[in-house]
XYZ file of C-alpha atoms in Angstrom:
723
model
C -13.788 10.479 -0.195
C -9.022 9.428 -0.405
C -6.792 8.906 -2.500
C -3.047 8.643 -2.879
C -1.967 11.536 -5.349
C -0.209 11.175 -8.232
C 2.711 12.449 -7.943
C 5.791 10.922 -6.025
C 8.693 11.346 -4.430
C 11.713 12.451 -5.805
C 14.083 10.046 -4.183
C 12.458 6.700 -4.677
C 11.759 4.127 -1.460
C 14.969 1.296 -1.236
C 15.047 0.698 2.233
C 18.026 0.547 4.098
C 20.045 -1.712 4.388
C 19.977 -3.961 7.184
C 23.170 -6.062 8.146
C 25.850 -5.240 6.242
C 27.259 -5.965 2.940
C 30.224 -7.850 2.685
C 32.060 -9.358 -0.214
C 30.273 -9.421 -3.964
C 32.653 -6.190 -4.902
C 33.537 -7.599 -8.340
C 29.548 -8.414 -9.484
C 28.540 -5.481 -8.138
C 30.792 -3.498 -10.069
C 29.657 -5.548 -13.599
C 26.065 -5.022 -12.446
C 26.691 -1.235 -12.374
C 28.909 -1.672 -16.396
C 25.961 -4.036 -17.111
C 23.214 -1.388 -15.866
C 25.179 1.404 -17.794
C 24.884 -0.462 -21.400
C 20.789 -1.597 -21.310
C 17.743 -0.875 -19.870
C 16.904 -4.350 -19.041
C 19.340 -6.433 -16.721
C 18.256 -9.541 -14.894
C 20.227 -11.001 -12.735
C 19.514 -15.266 -12.383
C 19.965 -17.766 -10.041
C 19.204 -20.770 -7.076
C 16.773 -19.184 -4.215
C 19.010 -18.321 -2.029
C 22.650 -17.178 -3.107
C 21.883 -12.854 -2.823
C 19.940 -11.891 -5.869
C 17.780 -9.770 -3.293
C 20.500 -8.139 -1.533
C 23.053 -7.668 -4.556
C 19.859 -6.057 -6.437
C 19.068 -3.662 -3.732
C 22.624 -2.553 -2.850
C 23.772 -2.137 -7.657
C 19.772 0.257 -6.713
C 21.823 1.695 -3.647
C 25.233 2.330 -5.939
C 22.993 3.813 -8.850
C 21.205 5.931 -6.704
C 23.960 7.844 -5.462
C 26.191 7.653 -8.166
C 23.670 8.187 -11.119
C 21.254 11.377 -10.278
C 21.471 12.653 -13.140
C 20.441 9.467 -14.763
C 17.659 8.546 -12.606
C 16.725 12.290 -11.378
C 12.949 11.067 -10.439
C 14.923 7.889 -7.861
C 15.533 4.485 -7.536
C 11.809 2.508 -6.998
C 12.546 -1.511 -5.352
C 9.001 -3.077 -6.294
C 8.695 -6.471 -4.225
C 6.359 -8.978 -6.050
C 7.212 -12.357 -3.457
C 3.718 -12.294 -2.710
C 1.673 -10.957 -5.228
C 0.538 -13.856 -6.668
C -2.572 -12.979 -9.074
C -1.657 -11.563 -11.600
C -4.327 -9.287 -12.178
C -2.538 -7.500 -8.813
C 1.199 -7.027 -10.905
C 0.421 -3.171 -12.200
C -1.313 -1.909 -8.867
C 2.052 -3.553 -6.852
C 4.088 -1.091 -9.479
C 1.680 1.043 -8.893
C 2.108 1.031 -5.244
C 5.878 0.338 -5.283
C 5.838 3.466 -7.370
C 3.186 5.418 -4.888
C 1.114 6.159 -7.319
C -2.306 5.489 -7.094
C -4.830 6.295 -9.370
C -8.100 7.359 -8.413
C -10.124 7.261 -11.954
C -11.099 3.954 -13.733
C -8.402 3.933 -16.219
C -6.469 0.700 -16.362
C -3.145 0.616 -14.162
C -1.247 -0.178 -16.783
C -1.501 2.682 -18.669
C -1.437 4.686 -15.368
C 2.001 3.506 -14.950
C 3.022 4.091 -18.801
C 1.970 7.984 -18.376
C 3.426 8.013 -15.237
C 7.330 7.396 -16.719
C 6.267 8.563 -19.615
C 8.296 11.747 -18.649
C 10.676 10.301 -15.653
C 14.357 8.886 -15.855
C 14.726 6.095 -12.846
C 15.644 3.035 -12.277
C 12.576 0.662 -11.051
C 14.189 -3.040 -8.811
C 11.637 -5.631 -9.450
C 12.194 -8.650 -6.971
C 10.580 -11.939 -6.346
C 8.184 -12.326 -10.056
C 9.639 -15.999 -10.859
C 4.980 -16.686 -10.550
C 4.242 -14.264 -12.640
C 7.343 -13.563 -15.082
C 5.163 -13.979 -18.473
C 2.774 -11.700 -16.538
C 6.118 -9.096 -15.671
C 8.147 -9.687 -19.308
C 4.334 -8.663 -21.033
C 4.352 -5.719 -18.611
C 8.171 -4.885 -18.675
C 7.931 -5.183 -22.472
C 5.717 -2.902 -22.197
C 6.731 0.059 -20.461
C 10.620 0.103 -21.524
C 8.719 0.287 -25.447
C 6.807 3.904 -23.763
C 8.927 4.869 -21.042
C 11.978 6.179 -23.232
C 13.827 6.836 -19.281
C 12.774 3.775 -17.483
C 15.652 0.983 -17.070
C 14.454 -2.226 -15.271
C 16.714 -3.929 -12.957
C 15.115 -7.309 -12.013
C 16.135 -10.261 -9.507
C 14.326 -13.508 -10.464
C 15.312 -17.311 -10.499
C 14.781 -16.897 -14.523
C 15.484 -14.698 -17.314
C 12.384 -12.648 -18.477
C 13.494 -13.339 -21.931
C 12.912 -9.935 -23.286
C 14.546 -8.431 -26.667
C 17.881 -6.489 -25.701
C 17.813 -7.992 -21.783
C 21.273 -9.065 -20.648
C 20.750 -11.685 -18.258
C 23.547 -11.571 -15.547
C 23.656 -15.445 -13.267
C 24.862 -15.128 -10.036
C 27.226 -17.517 -9.031
C 27.614 -18.163 -4.279
C 30.321 -16.081 -2.791
C 34.256 -17.046 -3.150
C 35.353 -19.266 -0.959
C 36.740 -16.463 1.282
C 33.405 -14.489 1.415
C 31.706 -17.726 2.118
C 33.707 -17.603 5.492
C 33.546 -14.089 5.770
C 30.097 -13.863 5.680
C 29.529 -17.031 7.792
C 31.306 -15.822 10.585
C 29.886 -11.747 10.307
C 26.169 -14.295 10.740
C 27.392 -16.005 13.136
C 28.692 -13.650 15.560
C 25.452 -11.906 14.992
C 24.122 -14.351 16.390
C 26.838 -15.252 19.436
C 29.289 -12.174 19.679
C 31.535 -14.617 21.451
C 32.038 -16.565 17.944
C 35.651 -15.850 16.486
C 36.841 -17.936 13.542
C 40.183 -19.398 14.892
C 43.447 -21.369 13.936
C 41.598 -24.174 15.446
C 38.304 -23.403 13.944
C 38.567 -22.670 10.642
C 39.507 -25.733 8.331
C 35.939 -26.900 9.652
C 34.258 -23.836 8.651
C 35.666 -24.178 5.006
C 34.946 -27.749 4.702
C 31.042 -26.741 6.728
C 31.182 -23.537 3.406
C 32.265 -25.635 0.951
C 29.457 -28.971 1.770
C 26.720 -25.819 1.478
C 27.968 -24.389 -1.535
C 28.874 -20.916 -0.498
C 24.996 -20.193 -1.253
C 24.834 -17.528 1.403
C 20.850 -18.432 2.466
C 22.317 -21.742 3.953
C 25.419 -20.128 5.946
C 22.969 -17.757 6.897
C 20.493 -21.084 8.045
C 24.144 -23.084 9.096
C 25.194 -19.356 11.268
C 21.956 -19.724 13.036
C 22.799 -23.485 14.990
C 26.718 -21.879 15.866
C 25.059 -20.411 18.693
C 24.510 -23.788 20.205
C 26.660 -26.293 18.246
C 30.054 -25.760 17.519
C 31.944 -25.713 13.801
C 32.510 -29.813 14.178
C 29.827 -30.128 15.110
C 27.470 -28.430 13.105
C 29.443 -30.375 10.191
C 29.001 -33.208 11.491
C 25.390 -33.211 11.375
C 25.584 -32.221 7.773
C 27.557 -34.724 6.881
C 25.276 -37.389 8.449
C 21.997 -36.125 6.456
C 23.622 -34.667 2.770
C 22.715 -37.837 1.121
C 19.506 -38.319 2.578
C 18.500 -34.148 2.304
C 19.369 -33.431 -0.713
C 16.520 -34.350 -2.204
C 15.230 -32.805 -6.136
C 15.173 -34.814 -9.455
C 18.418 -36.973 -10.685
C 20.860 -35.217 -11.679
C 19.554 -31.382 -10.195
C 22.351 -28.922 -10.317
C 24.451 -29.470 -6.984
C 23.237 -25.659 -5.883
C 20.001 -25.941 -5.583
C 20.350 -29.610 -3.516
C 23.101 -28.262 -1.543
C 20.738 -25.113 -1.037
C 17.684 -27.847 0.212
C 20.210 -29.860 1.783
C 20.535 -27.092 4.336
C 17.193 -25.798 4.720
C 16.110 -30.059 5.208
C 18.929 -29.441 7.671
C 17.824 -27.205 9.517
C 14.517 -28.843 9.633
C 15.557 -32.218 10.911
C 17.085 -30.023 13.747
C 14.109 -28.592 15.005
C 11.744 -30.494 17.249
C 8.448 -32.088 15.801
C 6.597 -28.855 17.393
C 8.603 -26.433 15.483
C 8.016 -27.830 12.450
C 5.282 -27.487 13.124
C 4.738 -24.392 13.332
C 6.649 -24.284 10.556
C 4.453 -25.773 7.891
C 1.392 -23.887 9.777
C 2.875 -20.532 9.229
C 2.940 -21.564 5.427
C 0.067 -20.094 4.790
C 0.944 -16.517 5.777
C 1.884 -14.271 3.234
C 4.768 -11.202 3.675
C 4.135 -10.581 7.037
C 2.635 -11.718 10.383
C 2.297 -11.093 14.223
C 1.853 -13.705 17.088
C -1.973 -12.969 17.497
C -2.498 -15.012 13.598
C 0.004 -16.899 14.809
C -1.876 -17.496 17.482
C -5.331 -18.018 15.949
C -3.924 -19.856 12.820
C -1.891 -22.332 14.012
C -2.329 -23.423 17.233
C -4.346 -26.345 18.433
C -4.680 -29.552 20.403
C -1.526 -30.554 18.531
C 0.297 -27.502 19.354
C -1.204 -25.288 22.380
C -1.225 -21.638 22.057
C 0.868 -21.147 24.375
C 4.121 -22.560 23.509
C 3.255 -20.814 20.668
C 5.761 -17.820 21.963
C 8.691 -19.654 22.502
C 8.447 -21.833 19.228
C 8.635 -18.794 17.537
C 10.983 -17.144 19.144
C 13.481 -20.852 18.565
C 12.750 -20.635 14.884
C 13.777 -16.672 15.147
C 16.859 -17.986 16.017
C 17.690 -20.149 13.801
C 17.148 -18.021 11.233
C 13.960 -19.371 9.622
C 11.814 -16.139 10.513
C 13.047 -12.990 10.506
C 11.480 -10.272 13.138
C 10.524 -6.732 11.661
C 9.315 -2.968 13.179
C 6.534 -1.625 11.625
C 4.785 0.957 11.733
C 2.034 -1.288 12.900
C 3.901 -3.011 15.662
C 6.434 -6.076 15.231
C 6.033 -8.218 13.167
C 8.228 -11.524 11.994
C 7.850 -12.927 7.681
C 9.451 -16.317 7.066
C 12.234 -15.820 3.872
C 9.959 -17.677 0.527
C 12.145 -20.146 -0.238
C 11.758 -21.753 4.023
C 8.008 -20.720 3.282
C 8.162 -22.521 0.219
C 9.738 -25.450 2.349
C 7.276 -25.385 4.694
C 4.821 -24.882 2.463
C 5.393 -28.399 0.831
C 5.663 -30.431 4.031
C 2.187 -28.570 4.916
C 0.702 -30.008 1.500
C 2.096 -33.795 2.977
C 0.505 -33.333 6.163
C -2.877 -33.304 4.433
C -3.655 -30.069 6.732
C -2.911 -27.375 4.210
C -6.598 -26.998 2.750
C -8.048 -26.165 6.818
C -4.872 -23.762 7.241
C -6.145 -22.135 4.607
C -9.231 -21.455 5.714
C -8.110 -20.756 9.480
C -5.864 -18.122 7.544
C -8.768 -16.797 5.779
C -11.020 -16.900 8.928
C -8.652 -14.808 11.154
C -8.691 -11.770 8.381
C -11.829 -11.962 7.680
C -12.544 -11.293 12.079
C -9.456 -8.562 11.167
C -11.485 -6.799 8.955
C -14.235 -6.828 11.243
C -12.296 -5.335 14.038
C -10.772 -2.852 11.426
C -14.592 -1.405 10.136
C -15.567 -1.363 13.980
C -11.962 0.668 15.679
C -12.025 3.173 12.280
C -14.431 5.316 13.833
C -12.442 5.483 17.045
C -8.937 7.653 17.897
C -6.946 4.033 17.016
C -8.169 4.897 13.085
C -4.623 5.574 12.270
C -3.512 2.429 13.373
C -6.000 0.911 11.717
C -4.919 2.275 8.910
C -1.454 0.967 9.400
C -2.487 -2.637 9.876
C -4.522 -3.046 7.308
C -1.113 -1.849 5.026
C 0.545 -3.922 7.252
C -1.604 -7.245 6.028
C -3.031 -6.571 2.761
C -0.719 -9.747 0.974
C -2.315 -11.558 3.496
C -6.224 -10.086 3.302
C -5.192 -10.750 -0.587
C -4.672 -14.473 -0.079
C -8.098 -14.593 1.570
C -9.818 -12.983 -0.792
C -8.511 -15.282 -3.028
C -9.588 -18.245 -0.041
C -13.126 -16.961 -1.018
C -13.609 -16.836 -4.038
C -11.803 -21.253 -4.548
C -15.613 -21.841 -3.679
C -18.827 -20.609 -4.576
C -20.093 -21.937 -1.857
C -17.911 -18.638 0.266
C -18.353 -16.274 -2.343
C -20.444 -14.201 0.545
C -17.564 -13.907 3.129
C -15.397 -12.285 -0.126
C -17.990 -10.267 -0.319
C -18.627 -9.421 3.119
C -14.598 -9.186 3.409
C -14.581 -6.960 0.674
C -17.094 -4.628 1.896
C -16.123 -4.525 4.969
C -12.828 -2.446 4.219
C -14.921 0.258 2.566
C -12.731 2.576 4.596
C -9.443 1.279 3.747
C -9.991 1.457 -0.354
C -11.950 4.735 -0.179
C -9.851 6.359 2.526
C -6.279 4.926 1.861
C -6.324 5.636 -1.645
C -6.693 1.948 -2.049
C -9.602 2.277 -4.861
C -8.689 0.545 -7.714
C -7.382 -2.703 -5.783
C -10.793 -2.182 -4.089
C -12.833 -2.251 -7.635
C -11.437 -4.817 -8.471
C -11.957 -7.289 -5.413
C -15.584 -6.060 -5.192
C -16.419 -6.500 -8.825
C -14.307 -10.671 -8.546
C -16.589 -11.499 -5.437
C -20.079 -10.385 -7.465
C -19.499 -12.520 -10.319
C -21.189 -14.941 -8.488
C -25.167 -13.913 -9.227
C -26.472 -16.640 -7.003
C -26.286 -16.491 -3.983
C -28.290 -17.936 -0.032
C -30.956 -15.654 0.627
C -29.236 -15.639 4.496
C -26.114 -14.373 2.727
C -27.920 -11.392 0.919
C -26.794 -8.471 3.434
C -23.400 -9.498 2.621
C -24.286 -8.861 -0.992
C -25.705 -5.732 -0.598
C -22.864 -4.058 1.261
C -20.689 -5.248 -1.763
C -22.957 -3.564 -3.527
C -22.813 0.062 -2.018
C -19.350 -0.430 -1.002
C -18.525 -0.384 -5.071
C -20.943 1.961 -6.071
C -19.056 3.916 -3.229
C -15.655 3.473 -5.305
C -16.645 3.558 -8.823
C -18.540 6.774 -7.822
C -15.396 7.991 -6.180
C -13.075 6.726 -9.915
C -15.701 8.694 -11.617
C -17.605 5.680 -13.249
C -21.468 7.240 -13.326
C -22.745 4.107 -14.611
C -21.049 1.675 -12.571
C -21.843 3.366 -10.114
C -25.545 3.858 -10.193
C -26.214 0.059 -11.687
C -24.688 -1.181 -8.167
C -26.325 1.233 -6.230
C -30.191 0.551 -7.480
C -29.564 -3.024 -7.541
C -28.649 -2.927 -3.667
C -31.783 -0.359 -3.072
C -33.986 -2.846 -4.570
C -32.706 -5.419 -3.046
C -32.938 -4.111 0.185
C -36.865 -3.476 -0.242
C -37.067 -6.900 -1.113
C -35.463 -7.906 1.812
C -36.291 -5.613 4.929
C -32.149 -4.147 5.712
C -33.081 -0.435 6.094
C -29.533 -0.241 6.695
C -28.435 -0.769 3.240
C -31.156 1.367 1.995
C -29.543 3.984 3.241
C -26.484 3.686 2.523
C -27.294 2.834 -1.086
C -29.307 6.523 -1.098
C -26.212 7.967 -0.013
C -23.947 6.954 -1.866
C -26.423 7.952 -4.268
C -26.732 11.524 -3.386
C -22.272 11.054 -3.324
C -22.113 10.698 -6.889
C -24.375 13.583 -7.635
C -22.399 15.926 -5.492
C -19.179 15.045 -7.615
C -21.289 15.325 -10.878
C -22.102 18.896 -9.737
C -25.991 18.340 -8.862
C -26.241 19.951 -5.929
C -30.009 19.977 -5.640
C -30.390 16.677 -6.122
C -27.552 16.036 -3.963
C -29.113 17.834 -1.052
C -32.701 15.981 -1.355
C -31.225 12.467 -1.207
C -28.100 13.232 1.415
C -31.021 14.869 3.610
C -33.205 11.150 3.258
C -30.375 9.129 3.630
C -29.702 11.367 6.958
C -33.504 10.500 8.049
C -32.510 6.918 7.694
C -29.402 6.634 9.284
C -30.837 8.498 12.804
C -33.873 6.003 12.369
C -32.256 3.753 12.688
C -29.650 4.505 14.771
C -26.108 4.088 13.254
C -23.110 6.224 14.165
C -19.915 5.779 12.334
C -17.575 7.178 9.403
C -19.830 6.635 6.773
C -22.860 8.520 8.736
C -20.602 11.500 9.466
C -19.632 12.195 6.313
C -22.723 12.035 4.787
C -23.450 15.025 7.008
C -20.478 16.960 5.295
C -21.737 15.868 2.381
C -24.709 17.111 2.699
C -22.796 20.749 4.119
C -21.161 21.247 1.124
C -24.223 20.367 -1.072
C -25.361 23.975 0.457
C -22.503 25.362 1.093
C -22.147 25.363 -2.860
C -25.724 26.425 -2.980
C -25.120 29.890 -1.069
C -26.368 28.471 2.608
C -23.405 28.771 5.336
C -25.062 28.567 7.699
C -26.944 25.542 7.345
C -23.548 23.647 6.343
C -21.759 25.523 9.298
C -24.262 24.300 11.487
C -24.197 20.552 10.118
C -20.540 20.329 9.696
C -19.625 22.562 13.235
C -21.911 19.415 14.635
C -19.702 16.569 12.644
C -16.469 19.029 14.182
C -17.611 18.001 17.221
C -18.487 14.663 17.232
C -15.169 13.520 16.462
C -13.143 15.529 17.980
C -14.998 13.168 21.330
C -14.530 10.151 19.087
C -10.822 10.710 17.817
C -11.958 10.166 14.146
C -9.885 12.632 12.153
C -10.357 10.993 8.505
C -13.968 12.300 8.306
C -12.867 15.459 10.432
C -10.745 16.998 7.579
C -13.476 17.666 5.922
C -15.782 19.194 7.985
C -12.943 20.989 7.859
C -12.265 21.947 4.622
C -16.673 23.100 4.639
C -16.007 25.499 8.101
C -12.822 27.012 5.811
C -14.554 27.433 3.276
C -17.230 29.592 5.064
C -14.433 31.686 6.864
C -13.010 32.441 3.819
C -16.380 33.145 2.070
C -17.106 35.490 4.936
C -13.537 37.182 4.984
C -11.689 35.322 8.358
C -9.033 33.985 6.916
C -6.493 33.436 9.262
C -8.790 31.133 10.731
C -9.853 29.835 7.275
C -5.918 29.157 6.939
C -5.337 26.743 10.383
C -8.578 24.751 9.311
C -7.070 24.587 6.445
C -3.548 23.493 8.135
C -4.847 21.005 10.058
C -7.041 19.889 7.190
C -3.766 19.357 5.210
C -2.207 17.240 8.150
C -4.762 15.011 7.967
C -5.392 14.393 4.593
C -1.054 13.529 4.266
C -1.517 10.601 7.818
C -4.170 8.769 5.173
C -2.576 9.302 1.669
C -6.417 10.785 0.372
C -5.680 12.519 -2.307
C -9.057 13.818 -2.531
C -8.768 15.708 0.740
C -5.761 16.545 0.192
C -5.668 18.459 -3.400
C -9.116 19.853 -2.014
C -7.609 21.374 0.906
C -3.917 22.786 -1.080
C -6.591 25.145 -4.139
C -8.604 26.998 -1.000
C -5.283 27.072 0.537
C -4.329 28.112 -2.152
C -7.106 30.970 -2.314
C -6.277 31.901 1.294
C -3.242 32.740 0.513
C -4.145 35.386 -1.991
C -6.579 36.700 0.676
C -3.490 37.499 3.247
C -1.389 38.303 0.096
C 0.967 36.104 -0.849
C 0.962 35.775 -4.619
C 3.930 33.587 -4.746
C 3.292 30.762 -1.863
C -0.669 30.563 -3.458
C 0.700 29.783 -6.508
C 3.628 27.457 -5.554
C 0.368 25.875 -4.051
C -1.518 25.714 -7.400
C 1.511 23.949 -9.611
C 1.789 21.695 -6.225
C -1.406 20.461 -6.412
C -1.848 20.288 -10.011
C -0.690 17.370 -10.863
C -2.447 15.390 -8.797
C -6.115 16.095 -10.744
C -4.104 13.784 -13.097
C -5.423 11.250 -10.368
C -8.673 12.669 -9.207
C -10.677 12.597 -11.887
C -13.346 14.043 -14.629
C -16.152 13.564 -12.758
C -14.035 16.457 -9.629
C -11.052 17.630 -12.438
C -15.038 19.205 -14.127
C -16.957 19.984 -11.176
C -16.957 23.297 -11.691
C -18.271 23.389 -8.159
C -15.155 21.712 -6.837
C -13.160 23.843 -8.841
C -14.319 27.368 -8.315
C -11.117 28.394 -5.682
C -8.857 26.692 -7.782
C -10.224 29.365 -10.611
C -10.078 32.048 -8.495
C -7.179 31.778 -7.419
C -5.283 31.005 -10.727
C -6.918 34.599 -11.839
C -6.566 36.684 -8.674
C -2.812 35.673 -7.696
C -2.060 35.759 -12.036
C -2.882 39.502 -11.600
C -0.749 40.331 -8.460
C 1.994 38.275 -9.726
C 2.035 38.625 -13.700
C 2.525 35.669 -16.048
C 5.481 35.139 -16.269
C 6.371 35.528 -12.118
C 2.813 33.688 -11.707
C 4.599 30.734 -14.216
C 7.582 30.629 -12.661
C 6.034 29.804 -8.897
C 3.857 27.880 -10.156
C 6.653 25.225 -11.880
C 8.304 26.031 -8.698
C 5.468 23.945 -6.675
C 5.130 20.775 -9.726
C 9.069 19.937 -8.399
C 8.166 19.627 -4.980
C 7.895 16.270 -3.634
C 4.511 15.315 -1.152
C 6.228 15.650 1.680
C 8.053 18.930 0.524
C 5.004 20.341 -0.168
C 2.843 19.665 2.664
C 5.418 20.754 5.074
C 5.386 24.202 3.172
C 1.951 24.157 3.368
C 2.098 23.406 7.493
C 4.734 26.206 7.687
C 4.721 29.596 9.041
C 4.621 31.812 6.669
C 6.796 34.432 8.782
C 9.802 31.401 9.320
C 9.762 30.467 5.439
C 10.825 34.162 4.317
C 11.636 35.084 0.557
C 9.873 37.822 -1.804
C 6.011 37.821 -0.131
C 3.981 40.147 -2.619
C 1.478 41.913 -0.371
C -2.016 44.033 -1.176
C -4.024 45.400 1.414
C -7.506 44.874 2.098
C -9.217 41.547 0.672
C -9.016 40.499 -3.629
C -11.623 40.469 -5.739
C -13.668 38.292 -5.961
C -12.771 36.381 -2.342
C -16.382 34.595 -2.297
C -16.096 31.096 -2.559
C -20.156 31.024 -1.995
C -20.816 32.167 -5.751
C -24.316 29.420 -5.819
C -23.187 28.718 -9.206
C -20.646 26.613 -10.941
C -17.351 28.397 -11.863
C -16.453 28.125 -15.774
C -15.480 24.514 -15.698
C -11.893 23.895 -17.273
C -10.698 21.556 -19.589
C -9.201 18.417 -18.413
């Protein structure tokens, strides 16, 4: 039951500069001037010329020097791994840390989010999506007057008002400085001397000063002298230019540098390079070993070969929340992909790649119900570009649609628990499009159907949810699959819960829980069913029943190390504690709940916990802090959707808090504190919610005893607010 918040951190998401930015002072200043005069500037140039680094440097400069113009931050969207135009809007939303919980088109969500903001959006690597990207940028610029876009690609977007900035390779002295810096990084003993300077200048000239070509050459200077590098390059220059006759020299020079690096690799290194081209974005050694190894490339040699490609600057090593990972620069990857096609092995390697990620998803689903839940979330997040490729591979062959259904269904925990409902809905809909498939694969289709019903229910799309769940239930009955039937009934109960039909929710969730137990099923889904049943009982006034169910879930979660479902159990326990007047206990439960929701980017859990925590603050007499929390939580509701937004049961704490804190503070002061909360970033909000009230200080109006009407288990829906 989760989603990422609609509200974003104002500071942006620019990565830190890993290496020193060398030269380009004039280009950087000119790009800054262009951004002052146009809302769309595109840096163009040959691959490897340094477009991305210059754009990022300009973005960092803009973030530091134009804080008023870009008061809502500078945001980077890296699009090189996105190949499906249908995922473009989702990629931009992801970059903005913005995921919507409703069925609204992602483009609408983007436009509404950006309409009132002033920010700079950096788009990098859009060449394969140029038409779709141009169409989206045109609409966003038209609808969002405070938006400016800095793009970096091999061609302009060709939009009215666009200023294209063709980027040439750096001047000779800057090229030499770059080559020297990169060579020194690979070999600290390297230095430009009077003896080698002329040779290095000639080497830079031969490579047209293209930064990527220079970095590849710098990797060779660790083992070869400058004269040897130049000699080898000259020997191969005519052979390796490639491309069409009369093509740009810079394109030929870049291909020369990459082709020359390819020639200098051993046969095994070349083979691994070609096979690595099937990956998108980052990958780890386990994936490389499975996908790329074979009789002609022994698995025990793969680690050493990766090290050699890394030493030659053909791979980049990166530290991530999912551990050490590797990435191939796009230009290098494309060269390897062409080589793989020429070997006639691309189809087999893509299927190997697909099989690895189907297996990875299977393992992650099992490991989700364990103490490694957070690591699983980070791993799937890091692997998303490769998972997308695997899903596309499943969809290319009609006979393999069942694999796509299995993969999309197996990732239910990621779609629902880690803020990816919209993308999950995209893949589930696509994989379920083929209506006919072999009987032996019916279980894969049933799983995709109940996951689709779950995702649609959380999006507030009751019609699509019920359609998928009824089809799943009926199919399960025909095929004799009691577990699929239990999942379908469970999600029908979930839909009833978020639709305020508590009596039906109690009936369906109770039935599903009995079916799970009869089948011996125990995982996060089963525990969530028990929590949701507890919610229904609590809303109906049966707090002892809710406490028994959710107390048991809490114990099982603590025993198994499960945290995501535990957060919802804590919410119900806090609800009951507040109703009984145990405000300190309720606050402690809710702060743990908020911390867990924050880790998993769970918008539904976070907003519900924050609003109940605000009501706790009122009960403790801290009406000012309650108003701040309410103000911070309010923008999140735009991403939760109308189904929960209009729920009388789920919204009772919010309405009660607004009324009681407003009485204590007065309308004017309440509005001021609420406005303060709306300005908080998510990080600041969570930090504030978890802080000790005594440490925060400031004005805290107090009222003895429990405020009027602090009981939340009314047994009936509160007055429903207007969406």
